[in-house]
Short mmCIF file of C-alpha atoms in Angstrom, two decimals:
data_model
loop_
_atom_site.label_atom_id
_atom_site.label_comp_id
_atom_site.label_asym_id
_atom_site.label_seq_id
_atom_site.Cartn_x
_atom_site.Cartn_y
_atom_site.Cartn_z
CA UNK A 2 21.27 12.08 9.83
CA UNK A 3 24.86 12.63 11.58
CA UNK A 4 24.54 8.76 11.76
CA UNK A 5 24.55 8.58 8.03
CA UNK A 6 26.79 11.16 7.51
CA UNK A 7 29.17 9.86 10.04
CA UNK A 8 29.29 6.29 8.00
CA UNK A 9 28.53 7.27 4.47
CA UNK A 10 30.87 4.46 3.69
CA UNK A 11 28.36 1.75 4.89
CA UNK A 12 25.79 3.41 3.58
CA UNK A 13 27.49 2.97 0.24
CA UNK A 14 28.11 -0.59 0.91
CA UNK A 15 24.24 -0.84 1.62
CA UNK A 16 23.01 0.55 -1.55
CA UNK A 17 24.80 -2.02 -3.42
CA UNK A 18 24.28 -4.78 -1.39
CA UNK A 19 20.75 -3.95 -1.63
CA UNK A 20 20.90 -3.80 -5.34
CA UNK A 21 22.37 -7.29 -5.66
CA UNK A 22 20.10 -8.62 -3.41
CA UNK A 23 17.10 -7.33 -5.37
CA UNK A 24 18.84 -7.56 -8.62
CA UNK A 25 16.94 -11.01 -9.22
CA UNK A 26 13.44 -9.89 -8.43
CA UNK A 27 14.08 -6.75 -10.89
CA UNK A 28 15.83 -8.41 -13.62
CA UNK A 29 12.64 -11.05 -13.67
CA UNK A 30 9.98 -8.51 -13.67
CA UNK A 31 11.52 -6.09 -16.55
CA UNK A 32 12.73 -8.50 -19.12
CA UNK A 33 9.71 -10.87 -19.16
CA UNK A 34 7.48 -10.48 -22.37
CA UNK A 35 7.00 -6.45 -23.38
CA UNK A 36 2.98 -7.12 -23.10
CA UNK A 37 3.22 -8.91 -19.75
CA UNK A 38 6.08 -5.86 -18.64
CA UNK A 39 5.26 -3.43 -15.77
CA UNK A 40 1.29 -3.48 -17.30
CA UNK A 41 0.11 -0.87 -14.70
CA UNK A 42 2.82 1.60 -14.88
CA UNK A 43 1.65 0.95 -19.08
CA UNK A 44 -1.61 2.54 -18.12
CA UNK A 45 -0.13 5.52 -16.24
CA UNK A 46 2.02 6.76 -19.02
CA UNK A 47 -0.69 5.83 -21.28
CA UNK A 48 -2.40 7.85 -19.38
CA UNK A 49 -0.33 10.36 -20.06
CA UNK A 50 0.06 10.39 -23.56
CA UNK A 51 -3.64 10.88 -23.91
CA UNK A 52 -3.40 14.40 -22.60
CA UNK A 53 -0.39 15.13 -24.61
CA UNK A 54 -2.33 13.73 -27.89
CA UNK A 55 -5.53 15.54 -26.82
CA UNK A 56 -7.37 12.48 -26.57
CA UNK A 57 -10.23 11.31 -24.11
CA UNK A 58 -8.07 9.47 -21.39
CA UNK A 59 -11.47 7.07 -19.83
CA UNK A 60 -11.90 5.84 -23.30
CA UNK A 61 -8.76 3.97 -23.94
CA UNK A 62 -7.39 0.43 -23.13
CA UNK A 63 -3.96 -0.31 -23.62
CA UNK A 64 -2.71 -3.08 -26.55
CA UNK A 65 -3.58 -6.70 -25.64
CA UNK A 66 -3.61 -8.88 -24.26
CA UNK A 67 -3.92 -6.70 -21.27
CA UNK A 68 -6.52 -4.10 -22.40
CA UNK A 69 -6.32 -2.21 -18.92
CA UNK A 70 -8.14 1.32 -19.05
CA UNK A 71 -7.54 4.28 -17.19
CA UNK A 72 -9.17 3.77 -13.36
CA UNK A 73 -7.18 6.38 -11.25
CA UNK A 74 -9.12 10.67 -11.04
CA UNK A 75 -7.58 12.69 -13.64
CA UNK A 76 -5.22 14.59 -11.49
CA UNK A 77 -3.08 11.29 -11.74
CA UNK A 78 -3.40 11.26 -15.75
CA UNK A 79 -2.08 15.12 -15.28
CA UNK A 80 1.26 13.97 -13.37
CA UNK A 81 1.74 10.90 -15.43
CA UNK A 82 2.53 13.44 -18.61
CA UNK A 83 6.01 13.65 -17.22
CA UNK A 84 5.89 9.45 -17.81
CA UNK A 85 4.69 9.93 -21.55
CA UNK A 86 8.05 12.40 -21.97
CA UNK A 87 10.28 9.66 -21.41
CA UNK A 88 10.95 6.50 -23.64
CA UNK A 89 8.91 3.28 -22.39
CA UNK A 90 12.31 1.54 -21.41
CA UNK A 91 13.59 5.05 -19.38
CA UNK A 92 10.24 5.05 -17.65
CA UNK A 93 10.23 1.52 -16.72
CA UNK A 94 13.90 2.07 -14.83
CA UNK A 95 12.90 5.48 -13.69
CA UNK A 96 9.39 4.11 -11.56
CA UNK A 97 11.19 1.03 -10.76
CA UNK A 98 13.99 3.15 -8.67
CA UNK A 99 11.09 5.22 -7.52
CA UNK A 100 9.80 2.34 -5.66
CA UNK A 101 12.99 1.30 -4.13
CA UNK A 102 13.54 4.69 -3.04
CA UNK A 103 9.72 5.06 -1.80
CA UNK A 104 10.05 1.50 0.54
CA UNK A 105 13.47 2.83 1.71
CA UNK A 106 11.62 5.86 2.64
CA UNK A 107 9.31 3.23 4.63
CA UNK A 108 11.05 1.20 5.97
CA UNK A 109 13.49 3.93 7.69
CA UNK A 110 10.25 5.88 9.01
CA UNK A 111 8.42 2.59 10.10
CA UNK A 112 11.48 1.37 11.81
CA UNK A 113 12.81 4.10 13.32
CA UNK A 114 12.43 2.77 16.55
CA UNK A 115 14.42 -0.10 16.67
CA UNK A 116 16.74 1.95 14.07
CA UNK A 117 17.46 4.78 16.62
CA UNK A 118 18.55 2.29 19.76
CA UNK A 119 21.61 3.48 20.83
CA UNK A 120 22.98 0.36 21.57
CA UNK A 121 22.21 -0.67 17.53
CA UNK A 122 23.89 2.72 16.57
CA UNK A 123 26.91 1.13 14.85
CA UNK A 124 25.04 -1.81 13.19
CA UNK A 125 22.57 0.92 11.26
CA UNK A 126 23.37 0.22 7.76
CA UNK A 127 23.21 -3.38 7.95
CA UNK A 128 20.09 -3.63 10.11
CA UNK A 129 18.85 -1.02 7.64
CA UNK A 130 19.69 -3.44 4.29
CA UNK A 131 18.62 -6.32 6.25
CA UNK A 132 15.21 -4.68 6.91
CA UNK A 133 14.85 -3.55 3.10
CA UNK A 134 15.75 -6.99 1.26
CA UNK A 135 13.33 -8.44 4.10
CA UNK A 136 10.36 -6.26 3.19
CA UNK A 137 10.97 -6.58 -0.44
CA UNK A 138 10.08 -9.65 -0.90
CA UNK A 139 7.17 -9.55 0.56
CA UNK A 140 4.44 -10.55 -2.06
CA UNK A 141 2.61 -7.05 -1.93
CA UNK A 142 5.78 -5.50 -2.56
CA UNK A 143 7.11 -8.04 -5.26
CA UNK A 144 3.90 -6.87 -6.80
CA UNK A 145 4.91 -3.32 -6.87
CA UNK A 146 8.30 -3.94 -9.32
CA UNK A 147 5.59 -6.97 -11.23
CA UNK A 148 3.26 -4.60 -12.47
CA UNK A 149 4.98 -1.00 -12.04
CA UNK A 150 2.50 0.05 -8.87
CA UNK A 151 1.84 3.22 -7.88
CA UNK A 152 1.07 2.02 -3.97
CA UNK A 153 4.14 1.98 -2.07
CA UNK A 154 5.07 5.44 -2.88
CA UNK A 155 1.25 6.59 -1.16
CA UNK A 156 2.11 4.49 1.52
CA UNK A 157 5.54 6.49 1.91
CA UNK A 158 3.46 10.01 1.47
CA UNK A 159 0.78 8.92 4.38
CA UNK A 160 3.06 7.83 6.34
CA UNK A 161 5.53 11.06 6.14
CA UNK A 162 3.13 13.08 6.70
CA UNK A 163 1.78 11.35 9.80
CA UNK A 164 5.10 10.47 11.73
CA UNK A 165 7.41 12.77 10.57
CA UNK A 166 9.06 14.86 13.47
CA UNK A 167 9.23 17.90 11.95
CA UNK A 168 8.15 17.85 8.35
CA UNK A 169 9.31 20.90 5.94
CA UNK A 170 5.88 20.85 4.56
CA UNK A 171 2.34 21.58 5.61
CA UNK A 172 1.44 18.67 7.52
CA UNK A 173 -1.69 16.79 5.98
CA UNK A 174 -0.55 17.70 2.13
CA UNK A 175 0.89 14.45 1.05
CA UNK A 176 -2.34 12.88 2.50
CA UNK A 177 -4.46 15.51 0.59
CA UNK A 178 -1.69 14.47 -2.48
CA UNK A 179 -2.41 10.84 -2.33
CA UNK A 180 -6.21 11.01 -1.74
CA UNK A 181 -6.38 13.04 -4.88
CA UNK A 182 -4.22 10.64 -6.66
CA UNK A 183 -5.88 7.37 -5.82
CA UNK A 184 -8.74 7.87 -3.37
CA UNK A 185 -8.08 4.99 -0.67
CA UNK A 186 -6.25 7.07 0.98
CA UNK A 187 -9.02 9.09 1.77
CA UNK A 188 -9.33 7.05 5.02
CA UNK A 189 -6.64 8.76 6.58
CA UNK A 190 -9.35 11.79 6.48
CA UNK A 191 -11.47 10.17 9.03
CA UNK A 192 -8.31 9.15 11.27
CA UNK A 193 -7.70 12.86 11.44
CA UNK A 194 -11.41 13.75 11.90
CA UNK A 195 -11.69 10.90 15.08
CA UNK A 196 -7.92 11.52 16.61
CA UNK A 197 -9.01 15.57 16.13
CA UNK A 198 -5.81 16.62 14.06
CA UNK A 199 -7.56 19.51 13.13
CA UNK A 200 -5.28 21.64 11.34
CA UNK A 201 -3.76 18.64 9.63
CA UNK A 202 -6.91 18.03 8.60
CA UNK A 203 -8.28 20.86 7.36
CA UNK A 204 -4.41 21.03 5.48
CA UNK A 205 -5.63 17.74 3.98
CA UNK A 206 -8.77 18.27 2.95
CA UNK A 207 -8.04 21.37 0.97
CA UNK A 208 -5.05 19.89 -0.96
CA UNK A 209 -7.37 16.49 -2.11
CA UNK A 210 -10.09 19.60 -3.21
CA UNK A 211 -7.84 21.67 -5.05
CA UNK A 212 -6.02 18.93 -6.66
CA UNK A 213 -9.75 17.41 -7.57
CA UNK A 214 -11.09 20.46 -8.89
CA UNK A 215 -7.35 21.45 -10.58
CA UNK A 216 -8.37 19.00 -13.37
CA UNK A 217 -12.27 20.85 -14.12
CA UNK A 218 -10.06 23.42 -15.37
CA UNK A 219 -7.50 22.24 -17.46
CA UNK A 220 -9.31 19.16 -18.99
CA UNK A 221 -12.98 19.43 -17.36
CA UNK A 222 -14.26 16.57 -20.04
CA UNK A 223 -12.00 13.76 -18.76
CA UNK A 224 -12.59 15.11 -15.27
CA UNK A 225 -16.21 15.08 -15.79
CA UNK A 226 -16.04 11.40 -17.49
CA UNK A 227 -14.26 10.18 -14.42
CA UNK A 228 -16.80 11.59 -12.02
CA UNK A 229 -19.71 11.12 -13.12
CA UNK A 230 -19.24 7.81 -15.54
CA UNK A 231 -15.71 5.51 -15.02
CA UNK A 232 -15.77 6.22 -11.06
CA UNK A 233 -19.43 4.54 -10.85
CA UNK A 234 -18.52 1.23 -12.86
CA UNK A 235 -16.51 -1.08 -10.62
CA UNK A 236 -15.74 -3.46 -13.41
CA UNK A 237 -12.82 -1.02 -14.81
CA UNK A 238 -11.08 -2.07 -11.90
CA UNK A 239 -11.02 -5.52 -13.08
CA UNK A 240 -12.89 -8.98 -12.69
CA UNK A 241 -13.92 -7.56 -8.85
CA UNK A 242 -13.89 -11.53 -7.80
CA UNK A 243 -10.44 -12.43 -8.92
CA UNK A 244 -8.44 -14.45 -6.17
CA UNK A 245 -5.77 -11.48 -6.07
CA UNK A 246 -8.99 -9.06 -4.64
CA UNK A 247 -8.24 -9.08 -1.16
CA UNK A 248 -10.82 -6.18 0.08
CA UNK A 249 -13.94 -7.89 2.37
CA UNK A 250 -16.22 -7.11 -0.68
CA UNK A 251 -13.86 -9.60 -2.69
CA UNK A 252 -14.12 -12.09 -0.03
CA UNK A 253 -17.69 -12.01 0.44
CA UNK A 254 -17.95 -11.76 -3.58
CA UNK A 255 -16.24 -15.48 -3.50
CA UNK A 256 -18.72 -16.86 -1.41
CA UNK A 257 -21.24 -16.82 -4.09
CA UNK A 258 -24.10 -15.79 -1.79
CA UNK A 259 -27.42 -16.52 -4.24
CA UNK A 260 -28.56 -12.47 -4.20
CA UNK A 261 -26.35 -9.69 -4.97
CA UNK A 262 -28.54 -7.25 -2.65
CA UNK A 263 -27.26 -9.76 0.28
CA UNK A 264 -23.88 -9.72 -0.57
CA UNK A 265 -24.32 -5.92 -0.86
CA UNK A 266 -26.03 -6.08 2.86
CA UNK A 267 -23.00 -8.43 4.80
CA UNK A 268 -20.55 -6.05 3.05
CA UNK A 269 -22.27 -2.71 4.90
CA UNK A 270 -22.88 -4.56 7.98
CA UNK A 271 -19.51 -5.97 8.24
CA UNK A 272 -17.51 -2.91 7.11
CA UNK A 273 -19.38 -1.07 9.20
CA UNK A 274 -18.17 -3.21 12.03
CA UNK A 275 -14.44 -3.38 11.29
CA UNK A 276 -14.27 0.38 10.66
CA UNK A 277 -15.49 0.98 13.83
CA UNK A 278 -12.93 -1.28 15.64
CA UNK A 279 -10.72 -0.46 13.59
CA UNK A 280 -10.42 3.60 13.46
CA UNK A 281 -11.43 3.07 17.03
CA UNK A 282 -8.14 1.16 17.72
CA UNK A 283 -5.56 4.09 15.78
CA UNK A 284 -7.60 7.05 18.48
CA UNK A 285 -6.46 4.55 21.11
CA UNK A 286 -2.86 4.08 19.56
CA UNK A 287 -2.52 8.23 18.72
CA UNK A 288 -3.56 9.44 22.19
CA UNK A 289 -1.06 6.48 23.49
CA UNK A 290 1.25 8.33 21.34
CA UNK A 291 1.96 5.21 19.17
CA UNK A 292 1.43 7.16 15.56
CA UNK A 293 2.99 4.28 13.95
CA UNK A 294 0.45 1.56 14.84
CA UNK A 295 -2.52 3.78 14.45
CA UNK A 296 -1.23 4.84 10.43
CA UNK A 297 -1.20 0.83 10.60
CA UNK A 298 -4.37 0.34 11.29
CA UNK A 299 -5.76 2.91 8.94
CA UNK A 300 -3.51 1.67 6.26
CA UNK A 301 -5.37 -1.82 6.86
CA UNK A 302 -8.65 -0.01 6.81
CA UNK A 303 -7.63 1.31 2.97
CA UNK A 304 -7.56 -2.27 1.78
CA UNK A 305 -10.22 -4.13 3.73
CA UNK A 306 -13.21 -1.67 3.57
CA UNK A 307 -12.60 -0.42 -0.16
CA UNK A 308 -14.59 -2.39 -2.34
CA UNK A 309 -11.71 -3.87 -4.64
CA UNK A 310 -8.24 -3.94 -2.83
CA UNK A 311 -5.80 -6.08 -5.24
CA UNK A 312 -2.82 -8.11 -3.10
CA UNK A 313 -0.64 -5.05 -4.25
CA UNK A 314 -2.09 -2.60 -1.95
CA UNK A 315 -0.83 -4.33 1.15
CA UNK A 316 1.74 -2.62 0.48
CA UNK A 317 0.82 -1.52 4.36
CA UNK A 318 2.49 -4.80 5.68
CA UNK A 319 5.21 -3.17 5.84
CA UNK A 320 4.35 -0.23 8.41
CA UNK A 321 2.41 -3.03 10.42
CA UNK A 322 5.38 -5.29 10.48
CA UNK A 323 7.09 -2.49 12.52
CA UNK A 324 4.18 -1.67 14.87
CA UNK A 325 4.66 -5.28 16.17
CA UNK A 326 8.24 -5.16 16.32
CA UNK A 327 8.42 -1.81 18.47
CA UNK A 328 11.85 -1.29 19.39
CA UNK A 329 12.66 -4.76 18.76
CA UNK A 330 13.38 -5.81 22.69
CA UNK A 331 10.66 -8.06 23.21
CA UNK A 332 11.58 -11.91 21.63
CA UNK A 333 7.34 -12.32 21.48
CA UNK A 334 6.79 -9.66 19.41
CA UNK A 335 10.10 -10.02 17.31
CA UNK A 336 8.31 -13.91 16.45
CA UNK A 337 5.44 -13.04 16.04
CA UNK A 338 6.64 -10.36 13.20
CA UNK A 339 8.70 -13.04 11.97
CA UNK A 340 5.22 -15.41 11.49
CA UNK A 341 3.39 -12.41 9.44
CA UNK A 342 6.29 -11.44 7.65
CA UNK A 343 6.53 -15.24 6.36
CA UNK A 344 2.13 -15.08 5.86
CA UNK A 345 2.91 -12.12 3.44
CA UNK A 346 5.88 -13.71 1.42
CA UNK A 347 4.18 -16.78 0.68
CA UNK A 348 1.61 -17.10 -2.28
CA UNK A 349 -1.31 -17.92 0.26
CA UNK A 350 -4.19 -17.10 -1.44
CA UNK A 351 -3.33 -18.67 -4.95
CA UNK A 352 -2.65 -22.14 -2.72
CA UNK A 353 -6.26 -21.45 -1.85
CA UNK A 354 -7.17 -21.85 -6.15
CA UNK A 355 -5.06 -24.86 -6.40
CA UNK A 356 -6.73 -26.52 -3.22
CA UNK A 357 -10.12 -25.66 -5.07
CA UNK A 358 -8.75 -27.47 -8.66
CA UNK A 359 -8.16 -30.45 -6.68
CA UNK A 360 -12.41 -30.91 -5.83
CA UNK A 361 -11.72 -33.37 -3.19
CA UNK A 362 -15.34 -33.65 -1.96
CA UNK A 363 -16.12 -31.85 1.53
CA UNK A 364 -12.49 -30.19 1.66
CA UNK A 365 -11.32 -28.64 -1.35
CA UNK A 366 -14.24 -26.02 -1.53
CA UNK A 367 -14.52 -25.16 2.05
CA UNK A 368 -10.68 -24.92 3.27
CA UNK A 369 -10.18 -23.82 -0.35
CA UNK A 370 -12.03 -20.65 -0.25
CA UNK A 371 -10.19 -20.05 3.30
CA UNK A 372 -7.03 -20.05 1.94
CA UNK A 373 -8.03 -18.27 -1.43
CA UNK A 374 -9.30 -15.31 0.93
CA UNK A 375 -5.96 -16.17 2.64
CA UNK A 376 -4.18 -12.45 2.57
CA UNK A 377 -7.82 -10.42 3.32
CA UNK A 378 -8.35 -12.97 6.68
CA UNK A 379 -5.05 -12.08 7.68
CA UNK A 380 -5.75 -8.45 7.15
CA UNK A 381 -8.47 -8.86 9.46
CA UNK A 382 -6.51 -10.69 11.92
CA UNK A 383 -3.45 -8.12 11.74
CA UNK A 384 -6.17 -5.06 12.85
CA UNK A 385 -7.27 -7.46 16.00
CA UNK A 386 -3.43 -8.24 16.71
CA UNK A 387 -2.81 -4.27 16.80
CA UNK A 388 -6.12 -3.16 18.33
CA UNK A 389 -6.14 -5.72 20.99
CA UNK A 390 -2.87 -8.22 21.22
CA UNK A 391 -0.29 -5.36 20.83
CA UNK A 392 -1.39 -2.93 23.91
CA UNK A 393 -1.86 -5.68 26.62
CA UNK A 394 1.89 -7.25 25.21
CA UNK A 395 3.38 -4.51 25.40
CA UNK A 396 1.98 -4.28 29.23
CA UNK A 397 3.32 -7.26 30.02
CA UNK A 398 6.67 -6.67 28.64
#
């Protein structure tokens, strides 16, 4: 903080830079057609408006084309009211800002390593800017301003509450916040439960209950609708096999095995597997004391072992971008950032359809599917690099 304060000028300089540097991406994403506009952050304020209108919120769609229903537990539809109060174009730039300021929040707590060096002290801002414009244009994060997401900002709220020094609230609430919100986060239960962050857990755990039981008593028919009848059909979600599902479940789904009960049996068997390795890895990183890689890994763990994770929700690259940089003194590492950072930017996965539309006999199904499953492979990949590369390079190093 006395940094900033010390060159509030720069910092100045940075927020606009930043601006114009995103300016493009924004200005694409919120004057395209009004039906194709920010379609998600539709459905939240939609959401809202229910409430307000006394209306069942689980039995709407919003206009087409889209006709997206509410998915998200009813505590969500509760906060989005303050959405429905504003005016569709005020909410648009409001949530818009809200994820700038969310990855900012990200990207300072993710990279806070190489962003306290001393001998980087003077270059702070600019690393700082460099680091934001870098990490928005990653495609999970281009996704965010696309459809008006809701999952950087519960990637900033996990990750507060995990590496924060000396947070001014409870530790484990904004977990217990964004578990109530949107469930996936709910992972970051069982990292607390294996590393044994008891009290943060227990903190956790009671804010996700009271904010899930909140809603029985102020609208207990949408909060029973949710629990017991939209939470069991995955097909709200969307088509669950659509190229942009990058969860194991949507890989496997894309495979077309012949019985649905087998698809159902790899899927246990191999998240079973890569939950183990994987929450096995973050206990190694926490009692290393490297916080940062092990929220990583569990932020991985949200997207591959739910059973729809849409490209958005790697939203987590970001945090495991800066568990392989470190402090930014090793050149290996540095590249090898460099390599997933340019993985996540590309459109991998839809190369992967167009390879498939080509039905060159032998190649186009095979390599096709690959690439289609392009972003989830790599997710899998990026849990082995942290679990296993990451500790014996920074040994050698």
């Amino acid at each position: 903080m006395r940094v900033i304060r010390r060159q509030w000028w720069a910092w100045a300089v940075v927020v606009l830079v930043v601006a114009v540097a995103v300016a493009p991406l924004v200005d694409t994403w919120l004057t395209n057609p009004d039906d194709q506009r920010l379609v998600d952050l539709d459905v939240y304020r939609t959401g809202g408006q229910m409430l307000l209108d006394g209306r069942p919120v689980y039995d709407y769609v919003t206009p087409a084309p889209q006709l997206l229903p509410f998915t998200y537990p009813p505590i969500a539809a509760m906060l989005a009211v303050v959405l429905a109060w504003m005016s569709w174009e005020t909410a648009q730039w409001v949530w818009t800002a809200g994820i700038f300021v969310a990855l900012a929040v990200t990207v300072w707590l993710s990279f806070r390593q190489v962003l306290e060096r001393e001998s980087l002290r003077r270059y702070v801002p600019w690393a700082f800017a460099l680091l934001m414009v870098l990490c928005t244009y990653l495609m999970p994060i281009r996704d965010q301003v696309r459809f008006g997401q809701v999952d950087i900002l519960l990637v900033a709220l996990c990750l507060a509450d995990c590496v924060a020094r000396r947070p001014w609230w409870p530790r484990g609430f904004l977990v217990g916040l964004a578990t109530a919100v949107k469930l996936t986060p709910g992972v970051f239960l069982i990292y607390l439960l294996v590393t044994r962050q008891w009290r943060t857990f227990f903190m956790a755990s009671f804010a996700a209950a009271v904010l899930t039981l909140l809603p029985f008593a102020v609208i207990p028919q949408d909060a029973a609708d949710f629990w017991f009848s939209a939470l069991l059909d995955p097909e709200r979600l969307g088509a669950n096999a659509a190229t942009t599902n990058q969860s194991i479940r949507g890989m496997l789904i894309r495979l077309y095995l012949p019985q649905e009960w087998l698809t159902l049996l790899v899927w246990a068997v191999i998240v079973a597997v890569v939950g183990w390795f994987g929450f096995r890895g973050a206990r190694e990183a926490y009692k290393a004391g490297d916080t940062l890689t092990a929220v990583a890994l569990v932020g991985l763990m949200a997207v591959l072992l739910s059973p729809v994770a849409w490209i958005h929700h790697l939203a987590w690259v970001v945090v495991v971008l800066a568990a392989i940089v470190g402090d930014g003194r090793d050149p290996v590492r540095l590249r090898v950032a460099a390599g997933v950072w340019l993985f996540y930017v590309v459109p991998v996965p839809w190369w992967g359809v167009s390879l498939i539309s080509l039905k060159i006999p032998g190649v186009s199904v095979v390599l096709g599917k690959i690439v289609q499953n392009g972003f989830g492979l790599g997710a899998l990949a990026l849990v082995w690099l942290l679990v296993s590369w990451l500790p014996k390079r920074r040994r050698i190093a």
